[in-house]
PDB file of C-alpha atoms in Angstrom:
ATOM      1  CA  MET A1383      -0.919 -32.494  26.843  1.00  0.00           C
ATOM      2  CA  THR A1384      -0.723 -36.302  25.523  1.00  0.00           C
ATOM      3  CA  MET A1385       2.246 -36.754  23.406  1.00  0.00           C
ATOM      4  CA  THR A1386       0.908 -37.820  19.868  1.00  0.00           C
ATOM      5  CA  PHE A1387       4.328 -37.029  17.909  1.00  0.00           C
ATOM      6  CA  ASN A1388       7.545 -39.401  17.730  1.00  0.00           C
ATOM      7  CA  ASP A1389      10.906 -37.938  17.657  1.00  0.00           C
ATOM      8  CA  HIS A1390      11.034 -38.981  13.161  1.00  0.00           C
ATOM      9  CA  ASP A1391       7.907 -36.391  13.243  1.00  0.00           C
ATOM     10  CA  ARG A1392       9.792 -33.824  15.337  1.00  0.00           C
ATOM     11  CA  ARG A1393      12.807 -34.190  13.091  1.00  0.00           C
ATOM     12  CA  HIS A1394      10.645 -33.875   9.877  1.00  0.00           C
ATOM     13  CA  PHE A1395       8.996 -30.674  11.410  1.00  0.00           C
ATOM     14  CA  ILE A1396      12.637 -29.235  11.875  1.00  0.00           C
ATOM     15  CA  ASP A1397      13.535 -30.065   8.533  1.00  0.00           C
ATOM     16  CA  PHE A1398      10.410 -28.210   7.499  1.00  0.00           C
ATOM     17  CA  TYR A1399      10.888 -25.243   9.893  1.00  0.00           C
ATOM     18  CA  ILE A1400      14.576 -24.904   8.285  1.00  0.00           C
ATOM     19  CA  LYS A1401      12.861 -25.012   4.688  1.00  0.00           C
ATOM     20  CA  MET A1402      10.703 -22.300   5.682  1.00  0.00           C
ATOM     21  CA  ASP A1403      13.633 -20.001   7.335  1.00  0.00           C
ATOM     22  CA  ALA A1404      15.936 -20.412   4.249  1.00  0.00           C
ATOM     23  CA  ILE A1405      12.457 -19.437   2.013  1.00  0.00           C
ATOM     24  CA  TRP A1406      12.523 -16.305   4.225  1.00  0.00           C
ATOM     25  CA  ALA A1407      15.774 -15.437   4.083  1.00  0.00           C
ATOM     26  CA  GLU A1408      15.776 -15.884   0.482  1.00  0.00           C
ATOM     27  CA  GLU A1409      13.414 -13.162  -0.062  1.00  0.00           C
ATOM     28  CA  PHE A1410      14.212 -10.876   3.121  1.00  0.00           C
ATOM     29  CA  ASP A1411      18.011 -11.159   2.365  1.00  0.00           C
ATOM     30  CA  GLU A1412      18.785  -8.069   4.564  1.00  0.00           C
ATOM     31  CA  GLU A1413      20.460 -10.064   7.790  1.00  0.00           C
ATOM     32  CA  GLU A1414      18.427  -7.311   9.767  1.00  0.00           C
ATOM     33  CA  TYR A1415      14.989  -9.021   8.659  1.00  0.00           C
ATOM     34  CA  THR A1416      15.941 -12.397   9.807  1.00  0.00           C
ATOM     35  CA  ASN A1417      14.779 -11.379  13.671  1.00  0.00           C
ATOM     36  CA  ILE A1418      11.645 -13.039  13.975  1.00  0.00           C
ATOM     37  CA  HIS A1419      10.252  -9.590  15.167  1.00  0.00           C
ATOM     38  CA  TYR A1420      10.159  -8.666  11.748  1.00  0.00           C
ATOM     39  CA  ALA A1421       8.424 -11.305  10.448  1.00  0.00           C
ATOM     40  CA  THR A1422       5.572 -11.063  13.176  1.00  0.00           C
ATOM     41  CA  LEU A1423       5.269  -7.238  11.996  1.00  0.00           C
ATOM     42  CA  PHE A1424       5.300  -8.196   8.224  1.00  0.00           C
ATOM     43  CA  PHE A1425       2.889 -10.645   8.634  1.00  0.00           C
ATOM     44  CA  GLN A1426       0.330  -9.024  10.844  1.00  0.00           C
ATOM     45  CA  LEU A1427       0.549  -5.724   8.667  1.00  0.00           C
ATOM     46  CA  TRP A1428      -0.008  -8.366   5.478  1.00  0.00           C
ATOM     47  CA  ASN A1429      -3.154  -9.883   7.267  1.00  0.00           C
ATOM     48  CA  LYS A1430      -4.721  -6.402   8.610  1.00  0.00           C
ATOM     49  CA  ASN A1431      -4.922  -5.506   4.946  1.00  0.00           C
ATOM     50  CA  LYS A1432      -5.011  -1.766   5.824  1.00  0.00           C
ATOM     51  CA  PRO A1433      -2.802   0.999   7.283  1.00  0.00           C
ATOM     52  CA  VAL A1434      -2.666   0.647  10.952  1.00  0.00           C
ATOM     53  CA  SER A1435      -1.619   3.273  13.910  1.00  0.00           C
ATOM     54  CA  LYS A1436       2.036   2.948  14.639  1.00  0.00           C
ATOM     55  CA  THR A1437       1.154   2.047  18.318  1.00  0.00           C
ATOM     56  CA  ASP A1438      -1.100  -0.769  16.982  1.00  0.00           C
ATOM     57  CA  ALA A1439       2.114  -1.896  14.610  1.00  0.00           C
ATOM     58  CA  TYR A1440       4.131  -1.880  18.011  1.00  0.00           C
ATOM     59  CA  ARG A1441       1.673  -4.131  19.607  1.00  0.00           C
ATOM     60  CA  PHE A1442       1.891  -6.668  16.689  1.00  0.00           C
ATOM     61  CA  MET A1443       5.935  -7.548  17.877  1.00  0.00           C
ATOM     62  CA  HIS A1444       5.254  -9.189  21.125  1.00  0.00           C
ATOM     63  CA  ASN A1445       7.626  -9.912  24.115  1.00  0.00           C
ATOM     64  CA  ILE A1446       9.247  -6.848  23.297  1.00  0.00           C
ATOM     65  CA  SER A1447       9.116  -3.524  25.061  1.00  0.00           C
ATOM     66  CA  SER A1448       7.412  -0.509  23.196  1.00  0.00           C
ATOM     67  CA  GLN A1449      10.819   1.524  22.760  1.00  0.00           C
ATOM     68  CA  THR A1450      12.395  -1.756  21.081  1.00  0.00           C
ATOM     69  CA  ALA A1451       9.424  -2.282  18.686  1.00  0.00           C
ATOM     70  CA  GLN A1452       9.250   1.217  17.367  1.00  0.00           C
ATOM     71  CA  LYS A1453      13.305   0.971  16.954  1.00  0.00           C
ATOM     72  CA  TYR A1454      12.267  -1.818  14.621  1.00  0.00           C
ATOM     73  CA  LEU A1455       9.521  -0.164  13.173  1.00  0.00           C
ATOM     74  CA  ASN A1456      11.760   2.635  12.696  1.00  0.00           C
ATOM     75  CA  LYS A1457      14.421   0.547  10.776  1.00  0.00           C
ATOM     76  CA  ALA A1458      11.402  -1.276   8.192  1.00  0.00           C
ATOM     77  CA  ILE A1459      10.018   2.543   7.573  1.00  0.00           C
ATOM     78  CA  LYS A1460      13.859   3.872   7.072  1.00  0.00           C
ATOM     79  CA  ARG A1461      14.863   0.631   4.550  1.00  0.00           C
ATOM     80  CA  GLY A1462      11.367   1.663   2.673  1.00  0.00           C
ATOM     81  CA  SER A1463       9.924  -1.904   3.769  1.00  0.00           C
ATOM     82  CA  ILE A1464       7.026   0.109   5.333  1.00  0.00           C
ATOM     83  CA  ILE A1465       5.720   3.214   4.352  1.00  0.00           C
ATOM     84  CA  GLU A1466       3.910   6.282   6.532  1.00  0.00           C
ATOM     85  CA  ILE A1467       1.007   7.630   5.300  1.00  0.00           C
ATOM     86  CA  ASP A1468      -1.136  10.509   6.389  1.00  0.00           C
ATOM     87  CA  ASN A1469      -4.212   9.565   8.968  1.00  0.00           C
ATOM     88  CA  PRO A1470      -7.072  11.156   7.361  1.00  0.00           C
ATOM     89  CA  GLU A1471      -8.939  10.836  10.561  1.00  0.00           C
ATOM     90  CA  ASP A1472      -6.022  12.537  12.907  1.00  0.00           C
ATOM     91  CA  LYS A1473      -3.840  14.777  10.823  1.00  0.00           C
ATOM     92  CA  ARG A1474      -1.487  14.567  13.801  1.00  0.00           C
ATOM     93  CA  SER A1475      -0.315  11.061  13.519  1.00  0.00           C
ATOM     94  CA  LYS A1476       0.449   8.511  10.428  1.00  0.00           C
ATOM     95  CA  LEU A1477      -0.478   5.075   9.579  1.00  0.00           C
ATOM     96  CA  VAL A1478       1.821   2.767   8.228  1.00  0.00           C
ATOM     97  CA  THR A1479       1.283  -0.408   5.920  1.00  0.00           C
ATOM     98  CA  LEU A1480       3.882  -2.491   3.881  1.00  0.00           C
ATOM     99  CA  SER A1481       5.205  -1.183   0.261  1.00  0.00           C
ATOM    100  CA  LYS A1482       4.203  -3.063  -2.590  1.00  0.00           C
ATOM    101  CA  HIS A1483       7.762  -4.588  -2.701  1.00  0.00           C
ATOM    102  CA  THR A1484       7.605  -6.024   0.875  1.00  0.00           C
ATOM    103  CA  LYS A1485       3.760  -7.503   0.134  1.00  0.00           C
ATOM    104  CA  ASN A1486       5.041  -9.081  -3.109  1.00  0.00           C
ATOM    105  CA  SER A1487       8.157 -10.606  -1.160  1.00  0.00           C
ATOM    106  CA  LEU A1488       5.936 -11.477   1.777  1.00  0.00           C
ATOM    107  CA  ILE A1489       3.172 -13.352  -0.955  1.00  0.00           C
ATOM    108  CA  ARG A1490       6.076 -15.186  -2.745  1.00  0.00           C
ATOM    109  CA  CYS A1491       7.310 -16.443   0.828  1.00  0.00           C
ATOM    110  CA  ILE A1492       3.707 -17.248   2.057  1.00  0.00           C
ATOM    111  CA  ASP A1493       3.318 -19.241  -1.201  1.00  0.00           C
ATOM    112  CA  ALA A1494       6.633 -20.922  -1.358  1.00  0.00           C
ATOM    113  CA  THR A1495       5.666 -22.015   2.272  1.00  0.00           C
ATOM    114  CA  LEU A1496       2.528 -23.106   1.674  1.00  0.00           C
ATOM    115  CA  LEU A1497       3.421 -25.183  -1.365  1.00  0.00           C
ATOM    116  CA  GLU A1498       6.517 -26.818   1.006  1.00  0.00           C
ATOM    117  CA  SER A1499       4.248 -27.461   3.802  1.00  0.00           C
ATOM    118  CA  GLN A1500       2.012 -29.546   1.481  1.00  0.00           C
ATOM    119  CA  GLY A1501       4.611 -31.742   0.923  1.00  0.00           C
ATOM    120  CA  PHE A1502       5.509 -31.867   4.705  1.00  0.00           C
ATOM    121  CA  PHE A1503       1.920 -32.896   5.417  1.00  0.00           C
ATOM    122  CA  ASN A1504       1.475 -35.566   2.968  1.00  0.00           C
ATOM    123  CA  LYS A1505       4.300 -36.875   4.293  1.00  0.00           C
ATOM    124  CA  GLN A1506       2.956 -37.125   7.820  1.00  0.00           C
ATOM    125  CA  LYS A1507      -0.024 -39.457   6.214  1.00  0.00           C
TER     126      LYS A1507
END
């Protein structure tokens, strides 16, 4: 891979990343949610735009065991960030989806990050 960026560009990216992190922390102010696995879980659930099985939700969190993913999902359910609903196709199982509050927080986070990225990418030109 050819390196096409210099240290100035890399520092600029780090500044952008720190701002993204601050935006996330402002919306999801619970210390637990600063873990990257929650961001991945919330983003994937939002992106699916429909309820998914718990097993699918576990798979959203890469590089951790299914037991650890289950722990994260259960904590988010307990806090009300993710809600369980009956699975209409299988009464023995539940589906999970983001709560309305979490969806709104995630949208604010995405929108603020997109606005911030416009400034970042404009500086790159």
